[in-house]
Amino acid sequence: MEKIYSHPRSLRDLSTHYCPGCGHGLAHRLIAEVVDELGIRERVIAIAPVGCAVIAYDYWDFDCSEAAHGRALAVATGIKRVRPQNIVFTYQGDGDLAAIGTTETIHAANRGENVTVFFINNAVYGMTGGQMAPTTLLNQKTSTTPEGRNAQFQGYPLKISEMLALLPGVKYVERVALDSPQDIIKAKKAIKKALVNQMEGVGFSLVEMLSPCPTYWGLSPKASLDWIKNTMVKEFPLGVIK
Amino acid sequence: MTERIIIAGSGGQGIMLLGKIIAEAALLQGKFVTWLPAYGPEVRGGAAHCMIIIADDEIGSPFIDKADSLIIMNQLSLVKFKSRLKNNGLMIINSSLAKLDNKLKFKAAEGRCTDIAEGLGNIKAANVVALGMYLASKKIISVENTLGVIKKMAPQDKPELLKVNLEALEKGRELVKNG
Amino acid sequence: MTGNEAIAEGAIQAGCTFYAGYPITPQNELTAYMANHMQKSGGVFIQAEAELAAINMVFGAAAAGARAMTSSSSPGISLKQEGISYIAGAELPAVIANVMRGGPGLGNIAPAQSDYFQATRSGGHGDYHCLVLAPASVQESYDLTCLAFTLADKYRSPAIILSDGLLGQMMEPLLVRKEGKIELPAKPWALTGCTGRQANVVKSFYLKEGDLEKLNLKLQKKYKEIQQKEQRWEEFFLTDAKVALVAYGTMARIARSAVKVLREKGKKVGLLRPLTLWPFPKKAFTMPKKKYLVIEMSYGQMLEDVQLALCGKAGVEFLGRSGGGIPSEQEIIVKVNKIYHGKNI
């Protein structure tokens, strides 16, 4: 009988520390599966962020570096420039990539670094207790916007993927969602394209994944998936941006 | 032997370059040398000065409090630096752009460096006229070594530039020799 | 060659293959030299978008096994402290040059030595140290940069070159020692892709109870070894000196001139010049019969280390200026004469 499904070699057989219904475990797994399918486990160097996924290196079974909060793309630049033969990707949340690390993000993209970015957008700061993120929706309640995000005081959800797509150094940007089997299949395809781009020397590629955070959205896992589908995608439409 | 030289003028007069020529020439003579630029926020047209120390022994501070020689290329620098010259020190002054008063406590060599350089066809060679005056006034670095450095620094593709500078050096020396 | 350029050339000769920097006066010649020479020698030069990015690029390059360096001047070095703390925590070798200028705040661009505490007391968060080397000439800017890379690799630790605006800008002759290809030590911990081995992780994050303490104890053991083995200093007319001047970097050059003048007048004065500021050369302070005069282009920073080294066994006097002023040879001579004749003790 043909074996058509098994645990990815690139993912350690551990249970994660993530909350029930969280999207990180799924995103980790999709990346691990693609790394295996591309046969690049021994070439990969990943950079874990500061945020809920800070110990992603405990789950992935390939070389990993930490980075200070927001600095993942600076660390990735340093690694990729001295080891261009390796496959270097960062895995960053919305606070890391689009708030404290905005400078590093924009300039690594603008230099057209040949690296891959996996951007997990769950519209809150998870690790620190559900504060407002740059991507928090208007009227969304967080621990620092108890009345809901108000544009007058907190500005608007930051569409950093659309911003980055304007830069000539950026070659591929796609937004996907981790809410349904169909969308998850699309997400995996996007992850693969972004890594293949790097292998082929195409240049800076980014996949934004809308990812559920039931704990800080105050919703059940199922309701969280519905919230992505019905609410979040209105602000952050899915598809290839560039 | 320790010779402390301050060269001062305005940005664009080749102050730093003049200092480097003196420093390089002294190096060729086996001396210990330091060259210290003053660096400010302005890039062009501001005040510029540098300090060169030439010595037989290891040099302590590259910073010059009291100079043995001053090369002054404009009036502002004269006002700013004349108190920094030792009693009986040597003052080389570009009298095209700076005017000495009468109460001198030092030896002075005056030359209309800017006018002379303009006459030679390149106003930028005024610094080299002053250099010629310095060489003839203090025999610390030789004319041969100085010429060697100038020839090495001159751009290969502009022979006319080298010619003007060599003439400027000679004019400067003559000014002092003919006193 | 200027002191700034000598640091850059020293780094290249030491096998540095990665440099990232951001413009700031008075260290720009260093960055420009790297831009001109790094690629020619097969390395990588990046003008970073910010100091934070530069130090974190160095983190990445060092994690990937390269000899990596950044440079800046005081306000920029403050920005880099986050990255330096991470580099120390992740036990990565890296070299950081600080061409010091006046502070606090934006300060000015005149030479100063006011970052002594920041350099020697772990300028960022956490219990760590950087090796700190203090050159006093263009030649030493080159030599100590080479040494900094060796020590950084040996101890897997950040090493700081503590220069200043005057030393960085001044020009002196330099003897470049071409030693051919440098043999880099093996770095089995580096991130190179996990071909034929278990995956490596470079990190400073230890959440599990007891793990961070283990790391800190390991670091402390390493620091103890460094303190035992790596103290470096230079003595100038020190043995019979009644008054010992203590100064480093540019300040030591001026102090040395003062010693020469005083010796010519028959005064028994000497100079103790630390080459390593961390580890501080405590071993050099073995002659409690002397009187010590600490001279700085800052207001009593190294002074504390001298006092700690002497533990009250000898009198310590201080002369310092900062913010543009530099203690002059004459000021030193006046102060020494007072101490020599017992007026100030």
Coordinates of C-alpha atoms in Angstrom, one line a residue, chain B residues 16 36-40 47-51, chain C residues 169:
Chain B
M16 CA 44.0 69.6 4.1
L36 CA 45.2 65.9 12.3
P37 CA 42.3 67.5 10.4
A38 CA 39.7 69.7 12.1
Y39 CA 36.4 68.4 11.1
G40 CA 33.2 70.3 11.3
A47 CA 36.8 77.4 8.2
A48 CA 39.3 74.6 7.6
H49 CA 42.5 73.9 9.5
C50 CA 44.9 71.0 10.1
M51 CA 47.8 70.3 12.3
Chain C
Q169 CA 40.8 61.4 12.1

